Tab-separated table of C-alpha atoms in Angstrom:
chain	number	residue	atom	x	y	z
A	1	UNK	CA	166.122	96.160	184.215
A	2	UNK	CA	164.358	94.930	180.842
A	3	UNK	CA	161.338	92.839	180.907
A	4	UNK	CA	162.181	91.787	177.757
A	5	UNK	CA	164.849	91.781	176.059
A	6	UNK	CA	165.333	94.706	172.992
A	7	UNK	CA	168.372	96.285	171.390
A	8	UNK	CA	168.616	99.426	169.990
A	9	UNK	CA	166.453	98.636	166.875
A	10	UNK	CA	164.137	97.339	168.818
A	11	UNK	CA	163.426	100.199	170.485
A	12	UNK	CA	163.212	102.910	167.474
A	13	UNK	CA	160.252	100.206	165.875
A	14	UNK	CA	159.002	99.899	169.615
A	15	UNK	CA	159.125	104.042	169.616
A	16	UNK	CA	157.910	104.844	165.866
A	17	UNK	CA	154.729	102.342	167.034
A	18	UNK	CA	153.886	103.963	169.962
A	19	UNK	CA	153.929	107.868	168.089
A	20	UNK	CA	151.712	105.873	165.281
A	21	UNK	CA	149.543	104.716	167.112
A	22	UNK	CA	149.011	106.940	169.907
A	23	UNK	CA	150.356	110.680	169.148
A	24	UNK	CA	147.477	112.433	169.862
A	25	UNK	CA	146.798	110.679	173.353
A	26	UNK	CA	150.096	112.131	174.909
A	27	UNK	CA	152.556	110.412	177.029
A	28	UNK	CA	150.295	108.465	178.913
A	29	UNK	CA	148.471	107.309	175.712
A	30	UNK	CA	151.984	106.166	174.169
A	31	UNK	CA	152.779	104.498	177.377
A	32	UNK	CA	149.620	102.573	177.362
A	33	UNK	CA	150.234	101.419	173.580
A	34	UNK	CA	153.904	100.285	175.202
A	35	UNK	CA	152.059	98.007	178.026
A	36	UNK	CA	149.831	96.667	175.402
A	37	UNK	CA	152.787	95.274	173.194
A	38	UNK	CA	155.333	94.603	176.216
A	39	UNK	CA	151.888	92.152	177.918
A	40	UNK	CA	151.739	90.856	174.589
A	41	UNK	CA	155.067	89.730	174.167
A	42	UNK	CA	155.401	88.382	177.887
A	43	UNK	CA	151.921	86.843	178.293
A	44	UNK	CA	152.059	84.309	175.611
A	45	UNK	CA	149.061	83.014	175.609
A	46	UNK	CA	145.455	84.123	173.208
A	47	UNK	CA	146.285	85.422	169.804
A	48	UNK	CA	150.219	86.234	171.314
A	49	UNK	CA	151.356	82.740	172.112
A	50	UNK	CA	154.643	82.646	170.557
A	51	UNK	CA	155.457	86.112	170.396
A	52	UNK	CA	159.110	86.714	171.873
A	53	UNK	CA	160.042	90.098	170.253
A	54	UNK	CA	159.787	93.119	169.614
A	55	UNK	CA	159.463	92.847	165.772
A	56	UNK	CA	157.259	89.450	166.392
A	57	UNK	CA	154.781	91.827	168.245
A	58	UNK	CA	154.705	94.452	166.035
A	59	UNK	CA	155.232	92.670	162.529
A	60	UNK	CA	151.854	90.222	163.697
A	61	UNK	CA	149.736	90.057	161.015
A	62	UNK	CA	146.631	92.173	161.717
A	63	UNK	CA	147.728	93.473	165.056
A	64	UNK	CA	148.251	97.340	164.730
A	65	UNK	CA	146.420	99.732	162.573
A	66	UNK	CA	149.346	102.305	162.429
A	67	UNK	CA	151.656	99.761	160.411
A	68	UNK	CA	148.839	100.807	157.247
A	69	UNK	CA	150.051	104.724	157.664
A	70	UNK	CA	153.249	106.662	157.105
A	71	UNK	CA	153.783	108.280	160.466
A	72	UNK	CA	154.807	104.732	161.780
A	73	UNK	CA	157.625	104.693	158.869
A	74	UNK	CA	158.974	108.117	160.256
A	75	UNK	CA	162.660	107.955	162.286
A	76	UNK	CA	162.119	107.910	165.638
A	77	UNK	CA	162.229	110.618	168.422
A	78	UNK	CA	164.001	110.795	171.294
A	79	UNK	CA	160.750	111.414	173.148
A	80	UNK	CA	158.949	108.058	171.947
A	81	UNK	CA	162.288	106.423	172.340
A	82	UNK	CA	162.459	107.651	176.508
A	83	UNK	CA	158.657	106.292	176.421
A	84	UNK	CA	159.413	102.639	174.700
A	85	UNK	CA	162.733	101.721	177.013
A	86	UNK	CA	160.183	103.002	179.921
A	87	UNK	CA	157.463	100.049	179.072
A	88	UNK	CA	160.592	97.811	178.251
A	89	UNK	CA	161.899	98.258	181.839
A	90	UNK	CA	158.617	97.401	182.939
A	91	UNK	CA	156.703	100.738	183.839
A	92	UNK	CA	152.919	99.864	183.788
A	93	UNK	CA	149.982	101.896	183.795
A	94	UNK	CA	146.063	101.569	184.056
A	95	UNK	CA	144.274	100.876	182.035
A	96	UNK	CA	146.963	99.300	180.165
A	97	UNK	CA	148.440	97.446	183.234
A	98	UNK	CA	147.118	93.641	182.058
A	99	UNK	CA	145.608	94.678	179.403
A	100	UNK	CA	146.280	93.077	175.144
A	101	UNK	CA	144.151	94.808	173.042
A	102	UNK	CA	143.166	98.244	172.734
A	103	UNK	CA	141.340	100.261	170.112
A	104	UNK	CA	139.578	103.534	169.384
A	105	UNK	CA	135.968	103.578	168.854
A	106	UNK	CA	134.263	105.671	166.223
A	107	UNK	CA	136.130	108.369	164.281
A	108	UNK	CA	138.893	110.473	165.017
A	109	UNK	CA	136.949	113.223	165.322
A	110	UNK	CA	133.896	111.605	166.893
A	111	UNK	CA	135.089	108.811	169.522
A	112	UNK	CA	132.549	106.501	170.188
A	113	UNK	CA	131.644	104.855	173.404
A	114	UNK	CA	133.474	101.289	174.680
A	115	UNK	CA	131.823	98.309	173.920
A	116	UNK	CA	131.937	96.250	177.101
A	117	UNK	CA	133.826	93.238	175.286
A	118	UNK	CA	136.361	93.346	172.561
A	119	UNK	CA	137.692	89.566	170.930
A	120	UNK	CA	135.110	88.401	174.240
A	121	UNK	CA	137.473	90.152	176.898
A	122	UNK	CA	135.936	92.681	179.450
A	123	UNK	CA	136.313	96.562	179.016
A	124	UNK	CA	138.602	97.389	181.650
A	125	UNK	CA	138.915	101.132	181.026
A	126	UNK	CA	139.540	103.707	178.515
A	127	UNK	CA	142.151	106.658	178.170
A	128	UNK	CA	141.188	109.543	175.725
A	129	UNK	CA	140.150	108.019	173.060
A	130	UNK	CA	141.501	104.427	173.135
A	131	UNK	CA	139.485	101.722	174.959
A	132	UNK	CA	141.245	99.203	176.564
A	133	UNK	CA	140.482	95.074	177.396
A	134	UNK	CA	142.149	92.887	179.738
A	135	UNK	CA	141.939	89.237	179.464
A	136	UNK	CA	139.788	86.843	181.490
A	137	UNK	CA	142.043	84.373	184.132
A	138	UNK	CA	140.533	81.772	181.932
A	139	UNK	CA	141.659	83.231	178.680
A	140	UNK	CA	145.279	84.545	179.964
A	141	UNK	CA	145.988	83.804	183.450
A	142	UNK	CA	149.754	84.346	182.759
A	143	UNK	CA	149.187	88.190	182.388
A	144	UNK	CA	148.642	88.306	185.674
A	145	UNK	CA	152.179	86.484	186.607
A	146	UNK	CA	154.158	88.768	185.018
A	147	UNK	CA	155.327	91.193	187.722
């Protein structure tokens, strides 16, 4: 069953975001991009309060890098679409379990290390490439609640 709700359309832009952003990390890299957005969308709280939807999350101002490239403006696959209804039904992974931001450090070629905060939230793990933070109780204590 959804965790939130997202027709059809919702999942191609939900799909074409997660190959965009996250390609080259595999499955498990996509996935991770998924729990990112889906926390966002159900934690409202931080930089996310108000964010309901799929487009919301996705159209934020500022809030992915891949919206800037073409690959994001591609159709989308079957594969990434099996990957985004998987975070929409709830599937969630570490490091991306609790976790609303990510990024990748350095360049593509030459990934740099974590910093231990990102926007003041704790490091709480990286995959690949990508680094990912997980807010404080005191900054989102309603990430935590949404099981």
């Amino acid at each position: 069953m959804a965790v939130v709700k997202a027709r059809k359309q919702d999942i191609d832009m939900l799909a074409r975001l997660l190959r965009a952003e996250a390609e080259t990390e595999g499955e498990m890299g996509m996935l991770l991009v998924g729990n990112v957005g889906i926390n966002r969308i159900r934690a409202n709280c931080s930089d996310f309060k108000g964010i309901r939807t799929i487009p919301q999350m996705i159209n934020q101002p500022h809030a992915f890098e891949a919206l800037q490239h073409g690959m994001y403006y591609q159709n989308a696959r079957e594969r990434e679409r099996r990957l985004a209804r998987r975070t929409v039904n709830g599937e969630r992974n570490w490091p991306g379990k609790f976790s609303l931001w990510y990024f990748r450090p350095g360049t593509f070629e030459n990934p740099g290390p974590c910093p231990p905060t990102w926007y003041n939230q704790p490091l709480v793990g990286r995959w690949k490439k990508h680094c990912f933070y997980e807010p404080t109780a005191k900054e989102c204590e309603n990430v935590y609640n949404t099981f």
